[in-house]
Amino acid sequence: MSKKSENGLVNLLVNIAIPAIVLMKFSSDDWLGPVWGLIIALIFPFSYGLYDFIVRKERNALSIIGVVSIILTGGIGLLQLDPKWIAVKEAAVPLVIAGVLLVSMKTKTPLVEVLIGQVINLPKIRAAASSELLTKKLKITSYVVVFSFIVSAILNYVVSRIIVVSEPGSAAFTAELGRLTAVSYPFIALPSTSVMIIGIIWLIASLKKDTGLSLEDLLHENRSVKK
């Protein structure tokens, strides 16, 4: 039985947009209140992630990130910690990812190489190019991806400090958390994804030139454009 395909729009709505709206618009004392606002916001990514795991037999990374992010963000608000910890948390997520990617570069299976291997045909490229050349280009691409997450961390910290300024526990503070939830993902995903795509395009163009392989040969068959 084939897996049901992921609906990207629903994924974004349930894991990001709806929780953000709940935190921004319905977490005031006139509506749900901070505690129930946090709980309701958590239900969406948690339920969707659970559904995805049961139906598609896959872990939904966006749901996991959504749950963890909302718990940390909401928890900081409920504990009435200094708003600076929100900024620290927002910066910590991409920094941890960058750190994991850097550490994995010292192992036999670098994570960036694993991800790239889902798009390009590394075995065929290894047969056409020297191991030293391929390793060098993959390392450059890995550093580009790591750099993108570092940039995201800096942007997240700055944006968090700008948006979250109210007293912890207040309705304004909760609304700011929702606004931050809505904008923080683009500051992680868009720069990282854009730079990653640029890095992969550079890698493919460079390997195409050095190996003489066609684009169809460089990409996995299921990634190539069907004729």
CSV table of C-alpha atoms in Angstrom, one decimal:
chain,number,residue,atom,x,y,z
A,1,MET,CA,0.0,0.0,0.0
A,2,SER,CA,1.5,3.3,-1.1
A,3,LYS,CA,1.9,6.1,1.4
A,4,LYS,CA,-0.4,9.1,1.2
A,5,SER,CA,1.4,12.1,-0.2
A,6,GLU,CA,2.1,15.1,2.1
A,7,ASN,CA,0.1,18.2,1.6
A,8,GLY,CA,2.5,21.0,2.0
A,9,LEU,CA,-0.1,23.7,2.5
A,10,VAL,CA,-1.9,21.8,5.2
A,11,ASN,CA,1.4,21.0,6.8
A,12,LEU,CA,2.2,24.7,7.1
A,13,LEU,CA,-1.3,25.7,8.2
A,14,VAL,CA,-1.6,23.2,11.0
A,15,ASN,CA,2.0,23.3,12.3
A,16,ILE,CA,2.6,27.1,11.9
A,17,ALA,CA,-0.3,29.3,10.9
A,18,ILE,CA,-3.1,28.0,13.1
A,19,PRO,CA,-0.9,27.8,16.3
A,20,ALA,CA,0.4,31.3,15.7
A,21,ILE,CA,-3.2,32.6,15.3
A,22,VAL,CA,-4.3,30.9,18.5
A,23,LEU,CA,-1.4,32.4,20.4
A,24,MET,CA,-1.9,35.9,18.9
A,25,LYS,CA,-5.7,36.2,18.9
A,26,PHE,CA,-7.1,33.8,21.4
A,27,SER,CA,-4.7,33.6,24.3
A,28,SER,CA,-5.9,36.8,26.1
A,29,ASP,CA,-7.9,36.6,29.3
A,30,ASP,CA,-11.0,37.5,27.3
A,31,TRP,CA,-10.7,34.3,25.3
A,32,LEU,CA,-8.7,31.2,26.3
A,33,GLY,CA,-6.1,32.7,28.6
A,34,PRO,CA,-2.4,32.0,28.4
A,35,VAL,CA,-2.5,28.4,29.6
A,36,TRP,CA,-5.3,27.1,27.5
A,37,GLY,CA,-4.1,29.2,24.6
A,38,LEU,CA,-0.8,27.3,24.8
A,39,ILE,CA,-2.5,24.0,25.1
A,40,ILE,CA,-4.8,24.5,22.2
A,41,ALA,CA,-1.9,25.8,20.1
A,42,LEU,CA,0.0,22.6,20.9
A,43,ILE,CA,-2.9,20.3,20.0
A,44,PHE,CA,-2.6,21.2,16.3
A,45,PRO,CA,1.1,20.3,15.5
A,46,PHE,CA,0.9,17.4,18.0
A,47,SER,CA,-2.2,15.9,16.5
A,48,TYR,CA,-1.0,16.4,12.9
A,49,GLY,CA,2.4,14.9,13.7
A,50,LEU,CA,0.7,11.9,15.3
A,51,TYR,CA,-1.7,11.4,12.4
A,52,ASP,CA,1.3,11.7,10.0
A,53,PHE,CA,3.2,9.0,11.9
A,54,ILE,CA,0.2,6.6,12.0
A,55,VAL,CA,-1.0,7.1,8.4
A,56,ARG,CA,2.2,7.8,6.5
A,57,LYS,CA,4.5,6.0,8.9
A,58,GLU,CA,6.8,8.9,8.9
A,59,ARG,CA,7.9,11.5,11.5
A,60,ASN,CA,6.8,15.0,10.5
A,61,ALA,CA,9.9,17.2,11.2
A,62,LEU,CA,7.8,20.4,11.1
A,63,SER,CA,5.3,19.0,13.7
A,64,ILE,CA,8.2,18.0,16.0
A,65,ILE,CA,9.8,21.5,15.6
A,66,GLY,CA,6.4,23.1,16.1
A,67,VAL,CA,5.6,21.3,19.3
A,68,VAL,CA,9.1,21.8,20.8
A,69,SER,CA,9.1,25.5,19.8
A,70,ILE,CA,5.6,26.2,21.2
A,71,ILE,CA,6.4,24.4,24.5
A,72,LEU,CA,9.6,26.4,24.9
A,73,THR,CA,8.1,29.7,23.9
A,74,GLY,CA,4.9,29.2,25.9
A,75,GLY,CA,6.8,27.8,28.8
A,76,ILE,CA,9.0,30.9,29.0
A,77,GLY,CA,5.9,33.0,29.0
A,78,LEU,CA,4.1,31.0,31.7
A,79,LEU,CA,7.2,31.0,33.9
A,80,GLN,CA,7.4,34.7,33.3
A,81,LEU,CA,11.1,34.6,32.4
A,82,ASP,CA,12.9,37.5,30.9
A,83,PRO,CA,12.0,38.0,27.2
A,84,LYS,CA,15.6,37.7,26.3
A,85,TRP,CA,15.3,33.9,26.8
A,86,ILE,CA,12.8,33.9,23.9
A,87,ALA,CA,15.5,35.4,21.7
A,88,VAL,CA,18.0,32.8,23.0
A,89,LYS,CA,15.6,30.0,22.3
A,90,GLU,CA,14.9,31.2,18.8
A,91,ALA,CA,18.6,31.5,18.0
A,92,ALA,CA,19.4,28.2,19.6
A,93,VAL,CA,17.4,26.1,17.2
A,94,PRO,CA,19.3,26.9,14.0
A,95,LEU,CA,22.6,27.0,16.0
A,96,VAL,CA,22.0,23.5,17.2
A,97,ILE,CA,21.2,22.4,13.7
A,98,ALA,CA,24.4,24.0,12.4
A,99,GLY,CA,26.4,22.4,15.2
A,100,VAL,CA,25.0,18.9,14.4
A,101,LEU,CA,25.8,19.4,10.7
A,102,LEU,CA,29.4,20.5,11.6
A,103,VAL,CA,29.9,17.5,13.9
A,104,SER,CA,28.5,15.1,11.3
A,105,MET,CA,31.1,16.4,8.8
A,106,LYS,CA,33.7,14.6,10.9
A,107,THR,CA,31.9,11.3,10.6
A,108,LYS,CA,31.6,8.7,7.8
A,109,THR,CA,28.1,9.9,7.0
A,110,PRO,CA,27.9,13.7,6.9
A,111,LEU,CA,24.2,14.8,7.2
A,112,VAL,CA,24.4,17.3,4.3
A,113,GLU,CA,25.9,14.6,2.1
A,114,VAL,CA,23.0,12.3,3.1
A,115,LEU,CA,20.5,15.0,2.1
A,116,ILE,CA,22.2,15.8,-1.1
A,117,GLY,CA,22.3,12.1,-1.9
A,118,GLN,CA,18.5,12.1,-2.0
A,119,VAL,CA,18.8,14.4,-5.0
A,120,ILE,CA,21.9,13.6,-6.9
A,121,ASN,CA,23.3,10.2,-7.9
A,122,LEU,CA,26.5,10.1,-5.7
A,123,PRO,CA,27.5,6.5,-6.7
A,124,LYS,CA,27.5,7.5,-10.4
A,125,ILE,CA,29.4,10.7,-9.7
A,126,ARG,CA,32.0,8.9,-7.7
A,127,ALA,CA,32.6,6.6,-10.7
A,128,ALA,CA,33.1,9.6,-13.0
A,129,ALA,CA,35.0,12.0,-10.7
A,130,SER,CA,38.0,11.6,-8.3
A,131,SER,CA,37.1,11.0,-4.7
A,132,GLU,CA,39.2,14.0,-3.6
A,133,LEU,CA,37.3,16.3,-6.0
A,134,LEU,CA,33.9,15.1,-4.9
A,135,THR,CA,34.8,15.3,-1.2
A,136,LYS,CA,36.1,18.9,-1.6
A,137,LYS,CA,32.9,20.0,-3.4
A,138,LEU,CA,30.6,18.3,-0.9
A,139,LYS,CA,32.5,19.9,2.0
A,140,ILE,CA,32.1,23.4,0.4
A,141,THR,CA,28.4,22.8,0.0
A,142,SER,CA,28.2,21.6,3.6
A,143,TYR,CA,29.8,24.8,4.9
A,144,VAL,CA,27.4,26.8,2.8
A,145,VAL,CA,24.4,25.1,4.5
A,146,VAL,CA,25.9,25.5,7.9
A,147,PHE,CA,26.5,29.2,7.3
A,148,SER,CA,22.8,29.6,6.3
A,149,PHE,CA,21.7,28.3,9.7
A,150,ILE,CA,24.1,30.6,11.5
A,151,VAL,CA,22.6,33.5,9.6
A,152,SER,CA,19.2,32.3,10.6
A,153,ALA,CA,20.2,32.2,14.2
A,154,ILE,CA,21.4,35.8,14.1
A,155,LEU,CA,18.2,37.0,12.3
A,156,ASN,CA,16.0,35.0,14.8
A,157,TYR,CA,17.7,36.6,17.8
A,158,VAL,CA,17.4,40.1,16.4
A,159,VAL,CA,13.7,39.6,15.3
A,160,SER,CA,12.9,38.1,18.7
A,161,ARG,CA,14.4,41.1,20.6
A,162,ILE,CA,12.4,43.4,18.4
A,163,ILE,CA,9.0,41.7,18.6
A,164,VAL,CA,8.9,40.3,22.2
A,165,VAL,CA,9.1,43.4,24.5
A,166,SER,CA,6.1,43.2,26.8
A,167,GLU,CA,5.9,41.9,30.4
A,168,PRO,CA,5.9,38.1,30.6
A,169,GLY,CA,2.4,36.7,31.5
A,170,SER,CA,0.6,39.7,30.0
A,171,ALA,CA,-1.9,39.4,27.1
A,172,ALA,CA,0.4,41.6,25.0
A,173,PHE,CA,3.3,39.2,25.7
A,174,THR,CA,1.3,36.2,24.6
A,175,ALA,CA,0.2,38.0,21.4
A,176,GLU,CA,3.9,38.8,20.7
A,177,LEU,CA,4.7,35.1,21.1
A,178,GLY,CA,2.2,34.2,18.5
A,179,ARG,CA,3.5,36.9,16.2
A,180,LEU,CA,7.0,35.6,16.7
A,181,THR,CA,5.9,32.0,16.0
A,182,ALA,CA,4.4,33.2,12.7
A,183,VAL,CA,7.6,35.0,11.6
A,184,SER,CA,10.3,32.9,13.1
A,185,TYR,CA,9.9,30.0,10.7
A,186,PRO,CA,10.5,32.0,7.6
A,187,PHE,CA,13.6,33.4,9.2
A,188,ILE,CA,14.8,29.8,9.6
A,189,ALA,CA,13.4,28.0,6.6
A,190,LEU,CA,13.6,30.6,3.8
A,191,PRO,CA,17.2,31.7,4.2
A,192,SER,CA,18.4,28.1,4.9
A,193,THR,CA,16.4,26.6,2.0
A,194,SER,CA,17.4,29.4,-0.4
A,195,VAL,CA,21.1,29.1,0.4
A,196,MET,CA,20.9,25.3,0.4
A,197,ILE,CA,19.3,25.3,-3.1
A,198,ILE,CA,22.0,27.7,-4.3
A,199,GLY,CA,24.6,25.4,-2.9
A,200,ILE,CA,23.1,22.3,-4.5
A,201,ILE,CA,22.7,24.1,-7.9
A,202,TRP,CA,26.4,25.2,-7.7
A,203,LEU,CA,27.4,21.6,-6.8
A,204,ILE,CA,25.4,20.1,-9.7
A,205,ALA,CA,26.7,22.7,-12.2
A,206,SER,CA,30.3,22.2,-11.0
A,207,LEU,CA,30.1,18.4,-11.1
A,208,LYS,CA,28.5,18.6,-14.5
A,209,LYS,CA,31.4,20.6,-15.8
A,210,ASP,CA,34.1,18.4,-14.1
A,211,THR,CA,32.7,15.0,-14.9
A,212,GLY,CA,31.1,15.6,-18.3
A,213,LEU,CA,27.9,13.9,-17.0
A,214,SER,CA,24.5,15.1,-18.2
A,215,LEU,CA,22.0,16.6,-15.8
A,216,GLU,CA,19.9,13.4,-16.1
A,217,ASP,CA,23.0,11.3,-15.1
A,218,LEU,CA,23.7,13.6,-12.2
A,219,LEU,CA,20.2,13.3,-10.8
A,220,HIS,CA,18.5,10.2,-9.5
A,221,GLU,CA,16.0,8.9,-12.1
A,222,ASN,CA,13.0,9.7,-10.0
A,223,ARG,CA,14.3,13.3,-9.7
A,224,SER,CA,14.9,13.8,-13.4
A,225,VAL,CA,12.3,15.5,-15.5
A,226,LYS,CA,10.1,12.9,-17.2
A,227,LYS,CA,9.9,13.1,-20.9
